[in-house]
Tab-separated table of C-alpha atoms (C1' of nucleotides) in Angstrom:
chain	number	residue	atom	x	y	z
A	404	MET	CA	88.814	160.027	39.169
A	405	SER	CA	85.381	161.197	40.597
A	406	LEU	CA	82.925	161.891	38.015
A	407	PRO	CA	81.393	158.026	37.891
A	408	HIS	CA	81.083	158.460	41.468
A	409	ALA	CA	79.844	161.583	41.406
A	410	ILE	CA	77.091	160.053	39.000
A	411	LEU	CA	76.739	156.836	41.018
A	412	ALA	CA	75.292	158.818	44.046
A	413	LEU	CA	72.856	161.155	42.634
A	414	LEU	CA	71.740	157.897	40.318
A	415	GLU	CA	71.336	156.806	44.144
A	416	ASN	CA	69.311	159.503	44.987
A	417	GLU	CA	66.707	159.627	41.971
A	418	ASN	CA	67.421	157.587	38.252
A	419	ALA	CA	67.459	160.068	36.217
A	420	SER	CA	69.181	160.543	32.012
A	421	GLY	CA	72.086	162.380	31.099
A	422	TYR	CA	70.626	164.938	29.845
A	423	ASP	CA	69.225	165.784	33.886
A	424	LEU	CA	72.272	164.360	34.848
A	425	ALA	CA	74.198	166.905	32.545
A	426	ARG	CA	71.199	169.713	33.914
A	427	HIS	CA	71.871	168.955	37.848
A	428	PHE	CA	75.817	169.682	37.067
A	429	ALA	CA	75.148	172.641	35.748
A	430	HIS	CA	72.639	173.819	38.455
A	431	SER	CA	71.625	171.913	41.158
A	432	ALA	CA	74.766	169.623	42.228
A	433	GLY	CA	77.439	172.637	40.231
A	434	HIS	CA	79.527	173.739	43.659
A	435	ILE	CA	80.007	169.689	44.138
A	436	TRP	CA	81.184	168.324	40.720
A	437	SER	CA	80.573	170.104	36.657
A	438	ALA	CA	80.555	167.993	33.819
A	439	THR	CA	79.654	168.420	30.489
A	440	HIS	CA	76.737	166.501	28.022
A	441	GLN	CA	80.154	164.664	26.370
A	442	GLN	CA	81.666	163.738	29.475
A	443	ILE	CA	78.171	162.658	30.876
A	444	TYR	CA	76.846	160.655	28.391
A	445	LEU	CA	80.804	158.825	28.171
A	446	GLU	CA	80.813	157.205	31.772
A	447	LEU	CA	76.977	156.432	31.359
A	448	GLY	CA	78.680	154.336	28.990
A	449	LYS	CA	81.236	153.054	30.833
A	450	LEU	CA	79.436	152.913	34.079
A	451	HIS	CA	76.624	150.550	31.757
A	452	GLN	CA	79.608	148.246	30.441
A	453	ALA	CA	80.897	147.658	34.229
A	454	GLY	CA	77.856	146.565	35.256
A	455	TRP	CA	76.585	149.325	37.550
A	456	VAL	CA	74.090	151.502	36.123
A	457	SER	CA	71.459	149.663	34.255
A	458	TYR	CA	68.534	151.522	31.654
A	459	GLU	CA	65.019	151.652	30.870
A	460	ILE	CA	64.275	153.267	27.222
A	461	VAL	CA	61.197	155.980	28.548
A	462	SER	CA	59.529	157.325	25.625
A	463	GLN	CA	57.556	160.641	26.237
A	464	ASP	CA	54.964	162.702	23.708
A	465	GLY	CA	55.714	166.364	22.378
A	466	LYS	CA	59.522	165.257	23.453
A	467	PRO	CA	62.548	162.710	22.609
A	468	ASP	CA	63.061	159.167	24.001
A	469	LYS	CA	65.288	159.219	27.021
A	470	LYS	CA	67.179	156.299	28.477
A	471	VAL	CA	66.279	156.053	32.572
A	472	TYR	CA	69.590	155.540	34.306
A	473	GLY	CA	69.197	153.731	37.896
A	474	ILE	CA	72.356	152.555	39.914
A	475	THR	CA	72.342	148.409	40.619
A	476	LYS	CA	73.475	146.417	43.276
A	477	ASN	CA	77.126	146.411	42.088
A	478	GLY	CA	77.524	150.171	41.933
A	479	THR	CA	75.848	150.515	45.201
A	480	GLY	CA	78.665	148.534	46.789
A	481	GLU	CA	81.317	150.119	44.468
A	482	LEU	CA	79.785	153.818	45.315
A	483	ILE	CA	80.280	152.266	48.962
A	484	ARG	CA	84.024	151.086	48.543
A	485	TRP	CA	84.489	154.583	46.938
A	486	LEU	CA	83.091	156.743	50.201
A	487	GLN	CA	84.991	154.649	52.405
A	488	ARG	CA	88.913	155.691	50.568
A	489	PRO	CA	89.558	158.525	51.908
A	490	SER	CA	89.085	161.038	48.848
A	491	SER	CA	91.824	163.553	46.913
A	492	GLN	CA	91.728	167.006	47.980
A	493	LYS	CA	89.175	169.711	46.233
A	494	ARG	CA	90.921	170.723	42.547
A	495	VAL	CA	90.432	175.169	42.138
A	496	ARG	CA	90.221	175.971	38.847
A	497	GLU	CA	89.754	179.922	39.256
A	498	PRO	CA	90.196	182.017	36.041
A	499	LEU	CA	88.620	185.404	37.750
A	500	LEU	CA	91.101	184.912	40.337
A	501	ILE	CA	94.129	184.661	37.485
A	502	LYS	CA	92.125	188.107	36.543
A	503	VAL	CA	92.662	189.536	39.926
A	504	LEU	CA	96.391	188.716	40.454
A	505	GLY	CA	97.171	190.920	36.678
A	506	SER	CA	94.444	192.838	37.258
A	507	HIS	CA	97.090	196.137	37.753
A	508	LEU	CA	97.654	195.546	34.221
A	509	ILE	CA	94.298	196.008	32.364
A	510	ASP	CA	91.344	198.964	33.198
A	511	SER	CA	89.490	198.175	35.951
A	512	ASP	CA	86.100	198.538	34.801
A	513	ASP	CA	86.877	195.381	32.871
A	514	LEU	CA	87.589	193.591	35.903
A	515	ILE	CA	84.786	195.741	37.684
A	516	GLN	CA	82.133	194.314	34.405
A	517	GLU	CA	83.568	190.619	34.901
A	518	LEU	CA	82.750	190.242	38.645
A	519	LYS	CA	79.060	192.186	37.872
A	520	ARG	CA	78.805	189.445	35.455
A	521	GLN	CA	79.781	186.622	37.965
A	522	ARG	CA	77.968	188.295	40.588
A	523	GLU	CA	74.613	187.557	39.044
A	524	ASP	CA	75.236	183.697	38.484
A	525	ASN	CA	75.996	183.449	41.835
A	526	GLU	CA	72.513	185.386	42.624
A	527	ILE	CA	71.190	183.426	41.142
A	528	SER	CA	72.225	180.136	42.320
A	529	LEU	CA	71.957	181.234	45.674
A	530	ALA	CA	67.901	181.894	45.616
A	531	HIS	CA	67.737	178.157	44.097
A	532	PHE	CA	69.739	177.343	46.753
A	533	LEU	CA	67.834	178.884	49.879
A	534	ASN	CA	64.038	177.617	47.872
A	535	ILE	CA	65.638	174.326	48.250
A	536	GLU	CA	66.216	174.759	51.834
A	537	ALA	CA	62.927	176.896	52.401
A	538	GLU	CA	61.370	173.223	50.952
A	539	PHE	CA	63.977	171.276	53.492
A	540	LYS	CA	62.800	173.977	56.721
A	541	ARG	CA	58.919	172.395	55.271
A	542	LYS	CA	59.758	169.011	56.337
A	543	PRO	CA	59.708	167.032	59.676
A	544	VAL	CA	62.404	166.672	61.690
A	545	PRO	CA	65.017	165.077	61.828
A	546	LEU	CA	65.528	163.971	58.740
A	547	SER	CA	66.013	160.447	57.373
A	548	LEU	CA	69.969	159.925	56.530
A	549	GLU	CA	68.837	160.089	52.576
A	550	GLN	CA	67.363	164.065	53.171
A	551	ARG	CA	70.365	164.607	55.789
A	552	SER	CA	72.597	164.400	53.252
A	553	ILE	CA	71.411	166.012	50.933
A	554	TYR	CA	71.124	168.934	53.179
A	555	LEU	CA	74.141	169.074	53.850
A	556	ALA	CA	75.431	169.680	50.287
A	557	LEU	CA	72.882	171.910	49.781
A	558	ARG	CA	74.182	173.802	52.591
A	559	ARG	CA	77.621	173.782	51.432
A	560	GLY	CA	75.879	175.619	48.505
A	561	ILE	CA	74.625	178.275	49.772
A	562	LEU	CA	77.531	179.100	52.551
A	563	ASP	CA	79.831	179.111	49.339
A	564	ARG	CA	78.010	181.859	47.206
A	565	LYS	CA	77.533	183.605	50.084
A	566	ALA	CA	81.667	183.687	50.885
A	567	TRP	CA	81.461	184.299	47.308
A	568	LEU	CA	79.020	187.132	47.040
A	569	GLU	CA	80.779	189.322	50.002
A	570	TRP	CA	84.108	188.882	48.534
A	571	ALA	CA	82.686	190.165	45.605
A	572	ASN	CA	81.838	193.417	47.616
A	573	GLU	CA	84.469	194.219	48.621
A	574	ALA	CA	86.212	194.018	45.755
A	575	GLU	CA	83.986	196.190	43.275
A	576	GLN	CA	84.026	198.875	46.622
A	577	LEU	CA	88.283	198.333	46.375
A	578	LEU	CA	88.270	198.857	41.941
A	579	GLU	CA	85.920	200.966	42.088
A	580	GLU	CA	87.440	203.366	44.570
A	581	ASP	CA	90.438	204.197	42.172
A	582	VAL	CA	88.297	204.711	39.077
A	583	GLN	CA	86.839	207.537	41.276
A	584	THR	CA	90.779	208.453	42.578
A	585	ALA	CA	91.882	207.925	38.408
A	586	ALA	CA	88.834	210.457	37.490
A	587	LEU	CA	89.855	213.104	39.860
A	588	ASN	CA	93.527	213.123	38.760
A	589	GLU	CA	91.949	212.602	34.975
A	590	PRO	CA	89.598	214.503	34.273
A	591	ASP	CA	88.388	215.298	30.586
B	213	MET	CA	93.778	176.155	29.730
B	214	SER	CA	94.685	179.141	32.134
B	215	LEU	CA	97.774	177.680	33.836
B	216	PRO	CA	100.261	179.017	31.170
B	217	HIS	CA	98.251	182.566	32.492
B	218	ALA	CA	98.468	181.675	35.450
B	219	ILE	CA	102.353	181.022	35.402
B	220	LEU	CA	102.811	184.297	33.858
B	221	ALA	CA	100.765	186.367	36.734
B	222	LEU	CA	102.785	184.440	39.411
B	223	LEU	CA	106.258	185.920	37.013
B	224	GLU	CA	104.409	189.147	36.371
B	225	ASN	CA	104.682	190.046	40.194
B	226	GLU	CA	107.985	188.183	41.016
B	227	ASN	CA	110.778	185.855	39.178
B	228	ALA	CA	110.692	182.650	40.332
B	229	SER	CA	111.736	178.527	39.846
B	230	GLY	CA	109.786	175.687	38.886
B	231	TYR	CA	110.166	174.585	42.125
B	232	ASP	CA	108.984	177.938	43.491
B	233	LEU	CA	105.667	178.043	41.436
B	234	ALA	CA	104.842	174.817	42.593
B	235	ARG	CA	105.299	175.891	45.899
B	236	HIS	CA	103.017	178.963	45.581
B	237	PHE	CA	99.995	176.707	43.762
B	238	ALA	CA	100.379	174.468	46.687
B	239	HIS	CA	100.303	177.083	49.459
B	240	SER	CA	99.976	180.342	48.700
B	241	ALA	CA	97.920	180.975	45.796
B	242	GLY	CA	96.052	177.588	46.365
B	243	HIS	CA	92.811	178.846	46.621
B	244	ILE	CA	93.326	180.332	42.840
B	245	TRP	CA	94.612	177.059	40.387
B	246	SER	CA	96.148	174.251	41.731
B	247	ALA	CA	99.038	172.263	39.267
B	248	THR	CA	101.174	169.479	40.222
B	249	HIS	CA	105.225	170.217	39.571
B	250	GLN	CA	105.336	168.471	36.844
B	251	GLN	CA	102.588	170.015	34.630
B	252	ILE	CA	104.642	173.463	35.843
B	253	TYR	CA	108.019	172.603	34.377
B	254	LEU	CA	105.644	171.103	31.529
B	255	GLU	CA	104.445	174.697	30.608
B	256	LEU	CA	107.761	176.723	31.854
B	257	GLY	CA	109.407	174.888	28.546
B	258	LYS	CA	106.046	175.336	26.659
B	259	LEU	CA	106.119	179.139	27.449
B	260	HIS	CA	109.823	179.235	26.819
B	261	GLN	CA	109.051	178.001	23.228
B	262	ALA	CA	106.966	180.904	22.750
B	263	GLY	CA	109.129	183.626	24.035
B	264	TRP	CA	107.069	184.794	26.846
B	265	VAL	CA	109.531	183.749	29.905
B	266	SER	CA	113.625	184.038	30.483
B	267	TYR	CA	115.062	182.380	33.137
B	268	GLU	CA	119.031	182.545	34.390
B	269	ILE	CA	120.645	179.748	35.793
B	270	VAL	CA	121.386	180.853	39.337
B	271	SER	CA	123.635	178.766	41.863
B	272	GLN	CA	123.625	178.492	44.850
B	273	ASP	CA	125.926	176.625	47.402
B	274	GLY	CA	124.227	173.591	49.970
B	275	LYS	CA	121.542	173.586	47.174
B	276	PRO	CA	121.466	171.907	43.345
B	277	ASP	CA	121.706	174.607	40.829
B	278	LYS	CA	118.081	176.281	39.313
B	279	LYS	CA	116.301	178.183	36.497
B	280	VAL	CA	114.751	181.369	38.035
B	281	TYR	CA	112.410	182.103	35.615
B	282	GLY	CA	110.767	185.993	34.360
B	283	ILE	CA	108.292	187.140	32.446
B	284	THR	CA	109.648	188.623	29.177
B	285	LYS	CA	107.893	191.745	27.452
B	286	ASN	CA	105.882	189.552	24.925
B	287	GLY	CA	105.109	186.935	27.653
B	288	THR	CA	103.273	190.208	28.976
B	289	GLY	CA	101.229	191.351	26.249
B	290	GLU	CA	100.256	187.792	25.581
B	291	LEU	CA	99.019	188.117	29.706
B	292	ILE	CA	97.590	191.413	28.954
B	293	ARG	CA	95.326	190.473	26.049
B	294	TRP	CA	94.142	186.923	28.206
B	295	LEU	CA	93.487	189.063	31.006
B	296	GLN	CA	91.100	191.664	28.383
B	297	ARG	CA	89.382	188.764	27.110
B	298	PRO	CA	86.384	186.933	29.374
B	299	SER	CA	87.239	184.396	31.513
B	300	SER	CA	85.190	181.141	31.574
B	301	GLN	CA	83.598	179.828	34.682
B	302	LYS	CA	85.205	178.277	38.208
B	303	ARG	CA	85.241	173.882	37.258
B	304	VAL	CA	84.598	172.953	40.813
B	305	ARG	CA	85.822	169.608	41.468
B	306	GLU	CA	85.216	168.559	45.495
B	307	PRO	CA	85.117	165.121	46.382
B	308	LEU	CA	84.435	165.377	49.838
B	309	LEU	CA	81.118	166.823	48.652
B	310	ILE	CA	80.161	163.615	46.205
B	311	LYS	CA	81.103	161.887	49.544
B	312	VAL	CA	78.301	163.677	51.749
B	313	LEU	CA	76.453	162.921	49.004
B	314	GLY	CA	76.229	159.521	49.701
B	315	SER	CA	77.031	160.219	53.948
B	316	HIS	CA	73.719	157.819	54.519
B	317	LEU	CA	75.108	155.050	53.223
B	318	ILE	CA	78.484	154.854	55.336
B	319	ASP	CA	79.163	155.237	58.950
B	320	SER	CA	79.270	158.906	60.489
B	321	ASP	CA	82.308	158.163	61.987
B	322	ASP	CA	84.025	157.779	58.685
B	323	LEU	CA	82.914	161.151	57.199
B	324	ILE	CA	83.693	162.408	60.384
B	325	GLN	CA	87.292	161.930	60.616
B	326	GLU	CA	87.529	163.313	56.652
B	327	LEU	CA	85.832	166.750	57.950
B	328	LYS	CA	88.467	166.891	60.985
B	329	ARG	CA	91.288	165.591	58.264
B	330	GLN	CA	90.229	168.849	55.887
B	331	ARG	CA	89.320	171.018	58.732
B	332	GLU	CA	93.311	171.356	60.123
B	333	ASP	CA	94.477	172.296	56.361
B	334	ASN	CA	92.169	174.784	56.227
B	335	GLU	CA	92.481	176.462	58.820
B	336	ILE	CA	96.393	176.438	58.088
B	337	SER	CA	96.257	177.566	55.680
B	338	LEU	CA	94.020	180.149	57.034
B	339	ALA	CA	96.576	181.147	60.047
B	340	HIS	CA	98.991	181.110	57.070
B	341	PHE	CA	96.545	183.877	54.669
B	342	LEU	CA	95.610	185.907	57.589
B	343	ASN	CA	99.312	185.966	58.414
B	344	ILE	CA	99.775	187.770	55.210
B	345	GLU	CA	96.907	190.293	55.804
B	346	ALA	CA	98.825	191.621	58.785
B	347	GLU	CA	101.409	192.378	57.367
B	348	PHE	CA	100.095	194.351	54.591
B	349	LYS	CA	97.526	196.069	57.754
B	350	ARG	CA	101.210	196.809	58.470
B	351	LYS	CA	101.771	199.009	54.833
B	352	PRO	CA	100.143	202.359	53.924
B	353	VAL	CA	97.730	202.642	52.387
B	354	PRO	CA	96.139	203.302	49.403
B	355	LEU	CA	97.812	200.465	48.681
B	356	SER	CA	100.494	200.244	44.472
B	357	LEU	CA	97.691	198.925	41.899
B	358	GLU	CA	100.315	195.676	41.621
B	359	GLN	CA	99.713	195.013	46.302
B	360	ARG	CA	96.069	195.421	45.659
B	361	SER	CA	96.088	193.342	43.380
B	362	ILE	CA	97.602	190.452	45.644
B	363	TYR	CA	95.248	191.963	48.007
B	364	LEU	CA	91.765	191.214	46.337
B	365	ALA	CA	93.091	187.064	45.960
B	366	LEU	CA	94.494	187.034	49.214
B	367	ARG	CA	90.915	188.430	50.864
B	368	ARG	CA	88.966	185.817	48.122
B	369	GLY	CA	91.396	183.012	50.506
B	370	ILE	CA	90.569	184.306	53.651
B	371	LEU	CA	87.051	184.354	52.947
B	372	ASP	CA	86.660	181.256	51.395
B	373	ARG	CA	88.624	179.111	53.719
B	374	LYS	CA	86.443	180.786	56.517
B	375	ALA	CA	82.948	179.764	54.933
B	376	TRP	CA	84.283	175.883	54.128
B	377	LEU	CA	85.034	175.650	57.979
B	378	GLU	CA	81.469	177.547	59.174
B	379	TRP	CA	80.101	174.392	56.704
B	380	ALA	CA	82.931	172.115	58.618
B	381	ASN	CA	81.004	173.059	62.496
B	382	GLU	CA	77.370	172.590	61.412
B	383	ALA	CA	78.103	169.545	59.269
B	384	GLU	CA	80.118	167.462	62.267
B	385	GLN	CA	77.888	168.985	64.555
B	386	LEU	CA	74.443	167.347	62.720
B	387	LEU	CA	76.686	163.981	61.967
B	388	GLU	CA	77.666	164.216	65.824
B	389	GLU	CA	73.919	164.050	66.520
B	390	ASP	CA	73.246	161.040	64.765
B	391	VAL	CA	76.184	159.334	66.009
B	392	GLN	CA	74.361	159.714	69.417
B	393	THR	CA	71.224	158.538	68.279
B	394	ALA	CA	72.365	155.238	67.649
B	395	ALA	CA	74.414	155.329	70.979
B	396	LEU	CA	70.763	155.748	72.817
B	397	ASN	CA	68.924	153.627	70.088
B	398	GLU	CA	71.676	150.891	70.454
B	399	PRO	CA	73.606	150.661	73.712
B	400	ASP	CA	76.027	148.008	74.048
C	367	DG	C1'	120.778	155.171	58.218
C	368	DA	C1'	116.335	156.982	57.349
C	369	DA	C1'	113.287	160.689	56.351
C	370	DC	C1'	112.905	165.440	54.792
C	371	DA	C1'	113.533	169.781	51.853
C	372	DC	C1'	115.507	170.837	47.394
C	373	DA	C1'	115.609	170.919	42.324
C	374	DT	C1'	115.007	169.271	38.032
C	375	DG	C1'	112.103	166.530	34.282
C	376	DT	C1'	110.430	162.312	31.158
C	377	DA	C1'	106.235	159.095	29.688
C	378	DA	C1'	102.366	156.331	29.787
C	379	DC	C1'	98.232	157.295	30.217
C	380	DA	C1'	93.569	158.853	31.794
C	381	DC	C1'	90.315	163.166	31.597
C	382	DG	C1'	88.129	166.278	29.915
C	383	DT	C1'	87.283	170.118	26.181
C	384	DT	C1'	85.625	172.240	21.754
C	385	DA	C1'	83.657	171.078	17.730
C	386	DC	C1'	80.961	168.799	15.045
C	387	DA	C1'	76.464	165.540	14.232
C	388	DT	C1'	71.460	164.823	14.552
C	389	DG	C1'	66.234	165.911	15.420
C	390	DA	C1'	61.465	166.384	16.851
C	391	DT	C1'	58.681	170.354	19.414
C	392	DT	C1'	57.335	174.489	21.605
C	393	DG	C1'	57.356	179.673	21.957
C	394	DC	C1'	58.139	184.205	19.836
D	848	DG	C1'	61.644	182.109	10.145
D	849	DC	C1'	64.579	181.438	14.786
D	850	DA	C1'	65.515	181.079	18.942
D	851	DA	C1'	65.287	177.678	23.139
D	852	DT	C1'	64.516	173.193	24.981
D	853	DC	C1'	64.673	168.023	25.087
D	854	DA	C1'	67.282	164.103	23.466
D	855	DT	C1'	71.639	161.622	22.488
D	856	DG	C1'	75.865	160.735	20.916
D	857	DT	C1'	81.224	160.891	18.050
D	858	DA	C1'	86.141	162.631	17.011
D	859	DA	C1'	89.853	165.261	17.422
D	860	DC	C1'	92.353	167.388	20.647
D	861	DG	C1'	94.528	169.670	24.821
D	862	DT	C1'	95.227	168.481	29.720
D	863	DG	C1'	96.147	166.641	33.972
D	864	DT	C1'	97.687	162.363	37.228
D	865	DT	C1'	100.457	159.257	38.235
D	866	DA	C1'	104.560	155.915	38.306
D	867	DC	C1'	109.316	157.054	37.196
D	868	DA	C1'	113.897	158.715	36.676
D	869	DT	C1'	118.249	161.755	39.255
D	870	DG	C1'	120.872	163.970	42.594
D	871	DT	C1'	122.200	167.506	46.296
D	872	DG	C1'	121.868	168.533	51.728
D	873	DT	C1'	120.280	168.622	56.355
D	874	DT	C1'	118.446	167.342	60.154
D	875	DC	C1'	116.277	163.114	63.573
DNA sequence: GAACACATGTAACACGTTACATGATTGC
DNA sequence: GCAATCATGTAACGTGTTACATGTGTTC
C-alpha cells in the first residue's frame, strides 16, 4: 500500500537505481520500511508505467549498467497527494517477541543467543545512524526543510535502536539470572 | 509466516475466542503482532485442521455463542519446534516515517496534527501497559517462567512507546519552530 | 432510533516472499 | 576456484487487506 510512496519519497530526495533503493531499505531507511529487491524492481516497473518515475541507463566500467530512476512532476504530485491523506497505522511484525512470549517453553540459552545476534544488528545500525547524525551536527543551522525531514526520520531510528538495546539489556539480565538459578539447583 | 505461531503462543498462555485474539492483537499484544479478525478466523480454521488447536462452543446469555480455542499437545509441540528455529528479522512498515521523509513537501501543520493523533494512541497504549506492569509489581518475586515471558514482552512495549513519545516531542518542537519562523517572515 | 460491543465468517484482490535465473568483476 | 559485490529481473506461491455479510444485546 505504501511501498510505492516510500520509493517516491526516497527518489524525491535523490535519484537511485533499484539496487541502491534495496540497499537503502536494508540500511539507512531500514527503520522506515523494509522491502526486498524483487518487490522494488516490480514497483519501479509500475511507477514507471504510471509515469511517476523516469530512468536513464548509466554505463559504468568494471560494473554492469544500471537504470537510475528519478521522480517526475506527476510523481511528486502523487506523493504530495498521498502525504496529505491521513496515514494508516504501522503494522508490527516482531517474530522475536513471539519467542519471548513462549520463552518458558524453551531453554533460556536459545533466546539469549537470539538476543545477542539481534543486539549486534542493532548496534551496527545504531553506529551507522550516529555517524550520519554527526555529519548533521557539522552542518549550519537552521537546516533546510529537506535536510530537516531526513534528520527527523534519522532521529526516530536512533531512539528506536537505543530503546531496543536498553530492553535487550533488561531481558538478558532476567534470562541469565534464571540460568544461574537452574545451575545452582541442578549442579552436575 | 509467523501469525499461526503468534496465535499458538497466545493460546498457550490462555484459551481464547477469535474475537478475544483480535482484541489482544489490537491492544495488549499490539507491539508483538498485528492482525485483523478476518485473518485470525482464517488461521484458526487452518490451525484446527492441522490439529494444533481445539475448541468448544460456549453459550453466554445476553451475548452470542463463542468458540473458545485452546492449544493441543501437538500444537505445543509445533510451537516449541518453531521457537527453537532462528527467528526472522522484524519487518518494518511505518507510513508515518514516509510522511516525515516527505514533510518538506507539505504544510508542517499537517504533520503536526498527524503526530498529535498518533501521540494519543501511544499514550493510551503506554498507560495500558503501565497498568499491567503495576499488577506485576504486586506479584511475589521471582516470577514463574510463564509470568516472566509475559513481563519481558510487556517491557518491550513500554520502552517502545516511551521512545516513540520522546521522539514525537523532538519532532513537534522542530516542526513548530518552523511554523513560527514562517509566521515571522510572512505576517498577515 | 442510532451507535457500539459482541461474535463469526466468505470472497476478491493486492501485496510480499521464496525460489529461480543470469552475468560481470574484484578480492582471497 | 570461491565468495562477495554489483546489477536486474520472472514465476509461483503464500499472506494480508478490503469489502461484503449477518445477527443479538446494551447504552445514549
